[in-house]
CSV table of C-alpha atoms in Angstrom, one decimal:
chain,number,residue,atom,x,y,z
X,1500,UNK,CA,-39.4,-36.3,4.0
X,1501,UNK,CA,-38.2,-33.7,6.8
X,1502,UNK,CA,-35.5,-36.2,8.0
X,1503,UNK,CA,-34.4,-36.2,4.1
X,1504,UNK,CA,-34.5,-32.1,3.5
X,1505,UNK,CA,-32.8,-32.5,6.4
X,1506,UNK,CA,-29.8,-34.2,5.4
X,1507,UNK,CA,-29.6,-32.7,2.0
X,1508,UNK,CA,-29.3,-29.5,3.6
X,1509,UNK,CA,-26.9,-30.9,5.8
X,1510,UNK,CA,-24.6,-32.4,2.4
X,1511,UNK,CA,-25.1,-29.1,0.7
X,1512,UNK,CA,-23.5,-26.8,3.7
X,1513,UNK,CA,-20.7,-29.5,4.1
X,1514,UNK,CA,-20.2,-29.4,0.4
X,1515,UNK,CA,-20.3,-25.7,0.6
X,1516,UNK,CA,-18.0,-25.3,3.9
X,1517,UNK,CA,-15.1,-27.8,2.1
X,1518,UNK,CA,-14.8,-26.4,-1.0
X,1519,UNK,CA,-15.1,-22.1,0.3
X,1520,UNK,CA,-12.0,-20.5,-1.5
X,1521,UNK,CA,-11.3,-18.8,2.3
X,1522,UNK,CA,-10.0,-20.4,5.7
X,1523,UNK,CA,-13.2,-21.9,7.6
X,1524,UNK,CA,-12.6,-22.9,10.9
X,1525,UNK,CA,-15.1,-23.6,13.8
X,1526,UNK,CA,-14.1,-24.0,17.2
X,1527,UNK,CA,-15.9,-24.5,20.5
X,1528,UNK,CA,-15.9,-21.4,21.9
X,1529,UNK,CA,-14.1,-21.5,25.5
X,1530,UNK,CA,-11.1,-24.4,24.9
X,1531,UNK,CA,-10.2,-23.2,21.1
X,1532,UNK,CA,-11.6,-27.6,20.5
X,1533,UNK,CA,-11.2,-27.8,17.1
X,1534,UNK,CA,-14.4,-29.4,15.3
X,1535,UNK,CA,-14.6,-28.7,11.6
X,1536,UNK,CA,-11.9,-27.2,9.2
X,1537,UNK,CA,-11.9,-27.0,5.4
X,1538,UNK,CA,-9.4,-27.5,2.5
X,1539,UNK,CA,-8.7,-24.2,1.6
X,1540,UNK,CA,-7.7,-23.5,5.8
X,1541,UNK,CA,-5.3,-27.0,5.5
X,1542,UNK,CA,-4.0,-25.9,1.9
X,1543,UNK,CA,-2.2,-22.6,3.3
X,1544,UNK,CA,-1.6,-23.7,7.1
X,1545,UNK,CA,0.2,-26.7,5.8
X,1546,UNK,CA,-1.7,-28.7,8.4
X,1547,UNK,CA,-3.7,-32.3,7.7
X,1548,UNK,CA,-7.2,-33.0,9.5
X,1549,UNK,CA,-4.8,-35.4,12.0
X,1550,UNK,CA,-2.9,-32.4,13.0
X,1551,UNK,CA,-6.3,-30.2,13.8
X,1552,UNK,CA,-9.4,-32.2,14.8
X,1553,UNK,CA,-10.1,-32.6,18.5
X,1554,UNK,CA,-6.9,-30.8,18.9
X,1555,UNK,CA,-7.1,-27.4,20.3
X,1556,UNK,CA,-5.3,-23.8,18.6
X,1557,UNK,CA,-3.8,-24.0,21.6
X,1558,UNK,CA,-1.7,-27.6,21.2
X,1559,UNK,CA,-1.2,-26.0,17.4
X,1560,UNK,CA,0.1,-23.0,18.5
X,1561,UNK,CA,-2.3,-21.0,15.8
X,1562,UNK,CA,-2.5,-18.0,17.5
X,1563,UNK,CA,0.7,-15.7,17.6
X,1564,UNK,CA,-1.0,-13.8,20.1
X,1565,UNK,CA,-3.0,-15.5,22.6
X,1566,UNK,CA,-4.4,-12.0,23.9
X,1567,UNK,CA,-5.4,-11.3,20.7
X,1568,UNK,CA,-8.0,-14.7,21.1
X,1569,UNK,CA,-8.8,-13.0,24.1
X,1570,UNK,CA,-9.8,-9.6,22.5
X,1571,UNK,CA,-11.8,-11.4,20.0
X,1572,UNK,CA,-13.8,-13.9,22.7
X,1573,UNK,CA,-14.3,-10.5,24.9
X,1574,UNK,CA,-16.5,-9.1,21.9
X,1575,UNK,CA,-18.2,-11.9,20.7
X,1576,UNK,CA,-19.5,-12.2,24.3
X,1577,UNK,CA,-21.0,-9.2,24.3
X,1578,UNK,CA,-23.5,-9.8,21.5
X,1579,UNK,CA,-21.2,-9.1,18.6
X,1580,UNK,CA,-20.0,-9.8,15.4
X,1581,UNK,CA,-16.2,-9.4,14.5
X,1582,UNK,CA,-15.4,-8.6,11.3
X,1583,UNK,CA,-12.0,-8.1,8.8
X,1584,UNK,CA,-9.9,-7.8,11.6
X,1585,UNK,CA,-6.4,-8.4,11.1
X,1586,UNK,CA,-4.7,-11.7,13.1
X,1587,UNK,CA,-0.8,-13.3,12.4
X,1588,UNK,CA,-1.7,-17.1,12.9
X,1589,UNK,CA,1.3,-19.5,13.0
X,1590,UNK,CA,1.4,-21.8,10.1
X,1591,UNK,CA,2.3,-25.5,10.7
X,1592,UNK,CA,6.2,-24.9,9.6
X,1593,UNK,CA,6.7,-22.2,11.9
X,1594,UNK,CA,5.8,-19.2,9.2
X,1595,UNK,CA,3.8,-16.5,10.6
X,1596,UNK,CA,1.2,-14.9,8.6
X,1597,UNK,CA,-1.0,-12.0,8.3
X,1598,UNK,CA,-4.8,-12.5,7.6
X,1599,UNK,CA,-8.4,-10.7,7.7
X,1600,UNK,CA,-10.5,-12.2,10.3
X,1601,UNK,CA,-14.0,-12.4,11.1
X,1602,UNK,CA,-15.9,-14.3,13.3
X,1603,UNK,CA,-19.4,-15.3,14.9
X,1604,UNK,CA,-21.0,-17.5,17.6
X,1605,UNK,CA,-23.6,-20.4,17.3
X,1606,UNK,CA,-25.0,-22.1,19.7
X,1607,UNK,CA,-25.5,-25.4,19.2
X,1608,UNK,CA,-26.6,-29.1,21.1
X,1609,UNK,CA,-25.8,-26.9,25.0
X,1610,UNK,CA,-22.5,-25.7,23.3
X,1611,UNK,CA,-21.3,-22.3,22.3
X,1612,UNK,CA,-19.0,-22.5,19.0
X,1613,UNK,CA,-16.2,-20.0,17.1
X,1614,UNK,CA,-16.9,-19.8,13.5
X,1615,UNK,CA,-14.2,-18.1,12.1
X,1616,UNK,CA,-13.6,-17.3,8.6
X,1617,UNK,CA,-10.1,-15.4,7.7
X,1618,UNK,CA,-8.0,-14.8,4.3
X,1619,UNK,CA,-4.0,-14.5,3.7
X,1620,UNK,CA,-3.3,-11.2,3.0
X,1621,UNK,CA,1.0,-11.4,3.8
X,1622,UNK,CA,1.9,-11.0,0.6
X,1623,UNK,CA,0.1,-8.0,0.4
X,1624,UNK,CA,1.1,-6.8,3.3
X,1625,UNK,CA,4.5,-7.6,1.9
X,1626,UNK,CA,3.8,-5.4,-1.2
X,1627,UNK,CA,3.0,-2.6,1.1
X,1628,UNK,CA,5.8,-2.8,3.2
X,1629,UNK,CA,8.5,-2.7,0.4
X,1630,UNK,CA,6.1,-0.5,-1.5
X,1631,UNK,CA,6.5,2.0,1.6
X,1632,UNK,CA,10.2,1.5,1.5
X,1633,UNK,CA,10.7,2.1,-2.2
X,1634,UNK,CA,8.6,5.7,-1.3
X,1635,UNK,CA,11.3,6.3,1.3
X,1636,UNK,CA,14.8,6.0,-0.2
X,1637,UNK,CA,13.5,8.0,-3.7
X,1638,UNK,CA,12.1,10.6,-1.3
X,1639,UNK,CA,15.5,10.7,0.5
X,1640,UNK,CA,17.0,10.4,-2.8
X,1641,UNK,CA,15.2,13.5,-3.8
X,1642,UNK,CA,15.0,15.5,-1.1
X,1643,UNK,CA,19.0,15.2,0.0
X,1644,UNK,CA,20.6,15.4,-3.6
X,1645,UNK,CA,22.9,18.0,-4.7
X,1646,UNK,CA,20.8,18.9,-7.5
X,1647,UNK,CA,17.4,21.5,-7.5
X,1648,UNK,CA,14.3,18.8,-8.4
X,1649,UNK,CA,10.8,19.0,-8.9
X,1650,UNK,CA,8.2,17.2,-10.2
X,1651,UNK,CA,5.6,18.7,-12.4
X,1652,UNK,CA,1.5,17.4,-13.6
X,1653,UNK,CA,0.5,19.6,-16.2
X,1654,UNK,CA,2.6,22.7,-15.8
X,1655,UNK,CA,1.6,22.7,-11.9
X,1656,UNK,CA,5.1,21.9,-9.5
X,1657,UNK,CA,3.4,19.1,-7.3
X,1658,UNK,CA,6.5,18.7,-5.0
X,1659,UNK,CA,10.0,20.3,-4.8
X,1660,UNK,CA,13.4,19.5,-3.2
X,1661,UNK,CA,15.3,22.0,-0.8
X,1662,UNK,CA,17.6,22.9,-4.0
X,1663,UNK,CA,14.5,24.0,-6.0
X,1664,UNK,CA,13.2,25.8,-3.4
X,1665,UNK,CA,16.6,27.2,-2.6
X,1666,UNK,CA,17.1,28.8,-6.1
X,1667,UNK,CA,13.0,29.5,-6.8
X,1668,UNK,CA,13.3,31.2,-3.2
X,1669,UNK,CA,9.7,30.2,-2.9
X,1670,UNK,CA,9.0,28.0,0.0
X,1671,UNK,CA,7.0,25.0,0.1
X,1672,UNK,CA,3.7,26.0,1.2
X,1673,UNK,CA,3.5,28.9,-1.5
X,1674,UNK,CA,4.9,26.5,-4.4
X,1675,UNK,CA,3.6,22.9,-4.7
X,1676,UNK,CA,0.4,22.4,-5.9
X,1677,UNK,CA,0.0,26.0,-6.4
X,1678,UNK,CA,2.3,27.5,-8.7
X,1679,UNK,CA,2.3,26.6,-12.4
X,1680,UNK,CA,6.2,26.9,-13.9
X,1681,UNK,CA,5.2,29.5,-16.3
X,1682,UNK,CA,4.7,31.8,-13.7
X,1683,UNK,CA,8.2,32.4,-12.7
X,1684,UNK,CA,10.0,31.8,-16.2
X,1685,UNK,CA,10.4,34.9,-18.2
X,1686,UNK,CA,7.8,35.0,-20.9
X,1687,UNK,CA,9.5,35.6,-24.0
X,1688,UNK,CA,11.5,31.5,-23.5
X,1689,UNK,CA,8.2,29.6,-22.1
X,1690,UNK,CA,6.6,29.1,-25.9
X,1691,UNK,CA,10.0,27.3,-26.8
X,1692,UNK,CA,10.1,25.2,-23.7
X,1693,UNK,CA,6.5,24.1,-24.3
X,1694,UNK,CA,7.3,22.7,-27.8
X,1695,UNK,CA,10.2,20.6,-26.8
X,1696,UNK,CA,8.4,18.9,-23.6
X,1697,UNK,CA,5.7,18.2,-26.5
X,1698,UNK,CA,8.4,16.5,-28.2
X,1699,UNK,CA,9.6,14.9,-25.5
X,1700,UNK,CA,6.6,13.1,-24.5
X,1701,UNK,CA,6.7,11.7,-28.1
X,1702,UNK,CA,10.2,11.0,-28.0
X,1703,UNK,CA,10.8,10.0,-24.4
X,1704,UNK,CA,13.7,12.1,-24.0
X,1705,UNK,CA,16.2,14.3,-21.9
X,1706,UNK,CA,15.4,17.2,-23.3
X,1707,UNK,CA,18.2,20.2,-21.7
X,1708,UNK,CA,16.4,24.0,-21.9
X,1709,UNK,CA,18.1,27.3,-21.0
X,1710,UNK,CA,15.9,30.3,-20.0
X,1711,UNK,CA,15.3,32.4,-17.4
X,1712,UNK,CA,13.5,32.9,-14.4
X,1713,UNK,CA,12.3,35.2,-11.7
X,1714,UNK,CA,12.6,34.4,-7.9
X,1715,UNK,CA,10.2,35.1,-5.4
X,1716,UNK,CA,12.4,38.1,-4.3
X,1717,UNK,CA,11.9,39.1,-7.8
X,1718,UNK,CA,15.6,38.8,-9.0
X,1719,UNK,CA,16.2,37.0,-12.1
X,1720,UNK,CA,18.2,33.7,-12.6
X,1721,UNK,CA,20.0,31.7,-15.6
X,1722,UNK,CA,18.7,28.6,-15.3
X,1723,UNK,CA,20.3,25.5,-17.0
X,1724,UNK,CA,17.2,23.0,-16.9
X,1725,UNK,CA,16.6,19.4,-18.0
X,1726,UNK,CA,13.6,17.3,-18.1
X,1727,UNK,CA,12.7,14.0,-18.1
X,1728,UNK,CA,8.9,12.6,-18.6
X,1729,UNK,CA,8.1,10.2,-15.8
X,1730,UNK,CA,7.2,6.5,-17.5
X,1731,UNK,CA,4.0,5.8,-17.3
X,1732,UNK,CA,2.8,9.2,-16.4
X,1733,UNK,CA,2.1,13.0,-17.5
X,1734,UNK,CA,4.7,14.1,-15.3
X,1735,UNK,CA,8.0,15.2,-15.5
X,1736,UNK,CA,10.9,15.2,-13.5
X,1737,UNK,CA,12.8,18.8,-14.2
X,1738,UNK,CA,16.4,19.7,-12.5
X,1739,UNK,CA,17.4,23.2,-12.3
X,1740,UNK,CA,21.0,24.6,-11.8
X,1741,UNK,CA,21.7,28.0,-11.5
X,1742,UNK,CA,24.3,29.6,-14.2
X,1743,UNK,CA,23.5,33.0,-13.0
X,1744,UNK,CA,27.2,33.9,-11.5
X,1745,UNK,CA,28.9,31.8,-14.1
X,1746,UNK,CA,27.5,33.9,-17.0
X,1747,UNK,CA,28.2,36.5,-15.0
X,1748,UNK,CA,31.7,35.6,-15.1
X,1749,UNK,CA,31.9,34.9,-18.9
């Protein structure tokens, strides 16, 4: 009956190990052997159980970073666990890509083995990358552009451009997050600008105001201003431009 449990349990883990929806990998510990992988680790290496078993991550080139095997052995000798640590391992057509990877030791039959279980993340990290570079160009886009932009999140300016600031004469640290836009528009035009950025949020317009403000040095300004509600948000975009000379002129 042991000898039986025994091999039942033995079925179930390989059942279990073959089937895991992450990379399982284990390796004897000092020459990277490899002993056991499962589908899921063949399926997105590109690799069959020819290319891998017996074969070391060395002859497959796995590693992008050999030190960074080294790293890893260096803490698992001390007694430790590694875990969601992030690896580029070399697929088997030359692709590199980025996973989270933990690992553990066993020690089994005189030998020490490397399980190591790890998942793709590179096309998240791919997300990230052009999510960052999307944030940079509109942030150059709004920070260098002729015009005077700021955003604002229920009638607080969250973040202004040099123009805005320019014209507001407020700097940064006393305006975003801080100041609501009432504050610095004369009272007597704020109840009409209210009721068109209500219809604008109906409407999904441009909606083009003309009113006046007061600057920081307490001068006041024409201000030609249009708005635009941000898809998919509360805020609005809002560009100023300052008519005060021009109407002077007129």
């Amino acid at each position: 009956k042991l000898e039986n449990d025994l091999k039942l349990s033995e079925e179930k883990f390989a059942k279990t190990f073959r089937v895991a929806p992450i990379s399982l990998v284990i390796t004897t510990l000092e020459e990277g052997r490899i002993e056991e992988v499962n589908d899921t680790f063949l399926k997105h290496t590109g690799y069959d159980l020819k290319d891998t078993i017996g074969k070391t991550v060395f002859d497959i080139n796995l590693w992008k970073n050999t030190e960074d095997r080294n790293n890893v052995l260096s803490i698992l000798r001390k007694g430790q666990g590694l875990y969601n640590k992030e690896i580029v391992f070399r697929h088997k057509n030359g692709e590199l890509h980025h996973y989270v990877y933990s690992a553990e030791t066993i020690h089994m039959h005189g030998v020490d083995y490397l399980i190591s279980i790890f998942f793709d993340i590179t096309e998240r990290k791919k997300l990230e990358d052009d999510l960052r570079h999307s944030e940079k160009m509109y942030k150059t886009i709004f920070e260098r552009t002729g015009s005077a932009l700021a955003i604002i999140d229920h009638d607080i300016i969250v973040l202004a451009n040099n123009g805005f600031l320019k014209i507001t004469g407020y700097t940064k640290e006393q305006l975003e997050g801080k100041i609501a836009w009432p504050e610095f528009v004369i009272p007597e035009y704020i109840r009409d600008v209210r009721k068109n950025s209500i219809r604008q949020k109906e409407a999904f317009q441009i909606k083009k105001h003309e009113f006046q403000i007061r600057d920081a040095a307490g001068y006041l300004k024409d201000i030609y201003c249009t708005t635009v509600l941000i898809p998919g948000t509360e805020q609005f975009l809002v560009s100023f431009t300052d008519m005060t000379e021009y109407n002077y002129l007129i």
